[in-house]
Amino acid sequence: MRIAFGADDENETTRAVLDHLHERGEVEVLTTASWPDLGADIGRAVVEGRADVGVVMCWTGTGTTIAANKVPGVRAALAWEPWIARGARLWNDANVLAMSLKRLAPDVAVEVTRAFLDESAPDPDEAAAIRRLDEL
């Protein structure tokens, strides 16, 4: 699995997530001076095919989610627990995971990341709804 990763700050949580990502596949770490550009850069890495999925982190996770979703073809989801991350992949075919690097403990952030990456394909029952996202 090829994963694009970026965070606008570094702390114990971001290091734990990055360590986990290196265990899961080939990681491209993107850096930039601003969270809007970071979110968009992660989204572009996925849409352009340099990565299968993206993981982006900022203080709340919200800003990078918004920025990533500005890139056509990106379906970024903000998740704070494993069930949300898993559902984002299954029911929304999310291709970018966004998380807060300030509000998630390292072990929780790793579990969220694991849940997101463990789902390799969307639920076939959601295919029509997911196609509808591209039509909006």
Short mmCIF file of C-alpha atoms in Angstrom, two decimals:
data_model
loop_
_atom_site.label_atom_id
_atom_site.label_comp_id
_atom_site.label_asym_id
_atom_site.label_seq_id
_atom_site.Cartn_x
_atom_site.Cartn_y
_atom_site.Cartn_z
CA MET A 1 0.00 0.00 0.00
CA ARG A 2 1.26 3.48 -0.88
CA ILE A 3 0.32 6.11 1.70
CA ALA A 4 0.73 9.89 1.57
CA PHE A 5 1.15 11.38 5.04
CA GLY A 6 1.35 14.93 6.28
CA ALA A 7 1.01 16.81 9.55
CA ASP A 8 1.31 20.52 10.23
CA ASP A 9 2.99 19.89 13.59
CA GLU A 10 4.95 17.05 15.15
CA ASN A 11 4.24 15.39 18.46
CA GLU A 12 3.94 11.96 20.06
CA THR A 13 0.66 11.31 18.22
CA THR A 14 1.97 12.12 14.76
CA ARG A 15 5.11 10.04 15.38
CA ALA A 16 3.00 7.04 16.48
CA VAL A 17 0.80 7.29 13.38
CA LEU A 18 3.81 7.64 11.09
CA ASP A 19 5.51 4.62 12.69
CA HIS A 20 2.34 2.60 12.13
CA LEU A 21 2.09 3.75 8.51
CA HIS A 22 5.67 2.60 7.84
CA GLU A 23 4.61 -0.85 9.06
CA ARG A 24 1.69 -0.85 6.61
CA GLY A 25 3.39 0.18 3.40
CA GLU A 26 5.39 2.69 1.45
CA VAL A 27 4.98 6.17 2.93
CA GLU A 28 5.48 9.50 1.18
CA VAL A 29 5.77 12.22 3.81
CA LEU A 30 4.66 15.60 2.52
CA THR A 31 5.57 18.82 4.28
CA THR A 32 4.50 22.38 3.69
CA ALA A 33 4.28 25.61 5.64
CA SER A 34 0.48 25.77 5.84
CA TRP A 35 -2.30 23.36 6.71
CA PRO A 36 -4.45 24.35 3.69
CA ASP A 37 -1.65 23.47 1.30
CA LEU A 38 -0.88 20.31 3.26
CA GLY A 39 -4.45 19.03 2.98
CA ALA A 40 -4.56 19.80 -0.73
CA ASP A 41 -1.13 18.22 -1.33
CA ILE A 42 -2.20 14.98 0.37
CA GLY A 43 -5.40 14.97 -1.70
CA ARG A 44 -3.47 15.54 -4.94
CA ALA A 45 -1.06 12.70 -4.10
CA VAL A 46 -4.05 10.33 -3.91
CA VAL A 47 -5.90 11.64 -6.96
CA GLU A 48 -2.73 11.69 -9.08
CA GLY A 49 -2.04 8.06 -8.16
CA ARG A 50 1.15 8.61 -6.17
CA ALA A 51 -0.63 7.13 -3.15
CA ASP A 52 -3.49 4.70 -2.64
CA VAL A 53 -4.71 6.62 0.41
CA GLY A 54 -3.77 9.71 2.36
CA VAL A 55 -3.51 10.46 6.07
CA VAL A 56 -3.37 14.07 7.15
CA MET A 57 -3.23 15.63 10.60
CA CYS A 58 -3.62 19.15 11.90
CA TRP A 59 -4.57 20.60 15.27
CA THR A 60 -8.28 19.79 14.94
CA GLY A 61 -8.20 17.79 11.71
CA THR A 62 -10.97 19.97 10.33
CA GLY A 63 -8.90 22.39 8.27
CA THR A 64 -6.94 19.73 6.44
CA THR A 65 -10.17 17.82 5.80
CA ILE A 66 -11.72 20.88 4.16
CA ALA A 67 -8.57 21.59 2.15
CA ALA A 68 -8.23 18.00 0.93
CA ASN A 69 -11.88 17.93 -0.12
CA LYS A 70 -11.26 20.93 -2.40
CA VAL A 71 -9.31 18.59 -4.69
CA PRO A 72 -11.69 16.94 -7.19
CA GLY A 73 -11.83 13.20 -6.58
CA VAL A 74 -10.89 13.38 -2.91
CA ARG A 75 -13.24 12.04 -0.26
CA ALA A 76 -11.55 13.07 2.98
CA ALA A 77 -13.11 12.07 6.28
CA LEU A 78 -12.37 13.42 9.74
CA ALA A 79 -12.32 10.55 12.23
CA TRP A 80 -11.74 10.46 15.97
CA GLU A 81 -12.51 6.82 16.69
CA PRO A 82 -12.09 3.54 14.79
CA TRP A 83 -15.79 3.04 14.02
CA ILE A 84 -15.96 6.40 12.21
CA ALA A 85 -12.78 5.64 10.23
CA ARG A 86 -13.98 2.18 9.23
CA GLY A 87 -17.39 3.52 8.22
CA ALA A 88 -15.82 6.28 6.15
CA ARG A 89 -14.03 3.66 4.05
CA LEU A 90 -16.96 1.21 3.88
CA TRP A 91 -19.89 3.53 3.34
CA ASN A 92 -18.29 6.61 1.75
CA ASP A 93 -15.22 5.15 0.00
CA ALA A 94 -13.08 7.78 1.74
CA ASN A 95 -9.57 7.95 0.33
CA VAL A 96 -8.07 10.43 2.82
CA LEU A 97 -8.18 10.12 6.60
CA ALA A 98 -7.91 13.30 8.65
CA MET A 99 -7.30 13.38 12.39
CA SER A 100 -6.58 15.83 15.17
CA LEU A 101 -3.00 15.73 16.35
CA LYS A 102 -3.90 17.65 19.51
CA ARG A 103 -6.99 15.79 20.77
CA LEU A 104 -6.14 12.15 20.01
CA ALA A 105 -3.84 10.10 22.21
CA PRO A 106 -1.18 8.25 20.22
CA ASP A 107 -2.74 4.81 20.78
CA VAL A 108 -6.18 6.03 19.73
CA ALA A 109 -4.81 7.71 16.60
CA VAL A 110 -3.07 4.46 15.64
CA GLU A 111 -6.31 2.49 16.16
CA VAL A 112 -8.22 5.00 14.01
CA THR A 113 -5.57 4.70 11.31
CA ARG A 114 -5.61 0.91 11.50
CA ALA A 115 -9.41 0.80 11.14
CA PHE A 116 -9.22 3.08 8.09
CA LEU A 117 -6.49 1.07 6.38
CA ASP A 118 -7.94 -2.34 7.20
CA GLU A 119 -10.95 -1.70 4.95
CA SER A 120 -9.68 -2.24 1.43
CA ALA A 121 -12.92 -1.76 -0.47
CA PRO A 122 -16.28 -0.06 0.04
CA ASP A 123 -19.43 -1.97 0.91
CA PRO A 124 -20.99 -3.04 -2.43
CA ASP A 125 -24.42 -2.14 -1.04
CA GLU A 126 -23.27 1.50 -0.98
CA ALA A 127 -22.09 1.60 -4.63
CA ALA A 128 -25.01 3.69 -5.88
CA ALA A 129 -24.69 6.22 -3.07
CA ILE A 130 -20.94 6.48 -3.56
CA ARG A 131 -21.41 7.01 -7.33
CA ARG A 132 -23.90 9.75 -6.46
CA LEU A 133 -21.13 11.63 -4.65
CA ASP A 134 -19.32 12.02 -7.97
CA GLU A 135 -22.48 13.41 -9.59
CA LEU A 136 -23.05 16.18 -7.04
#
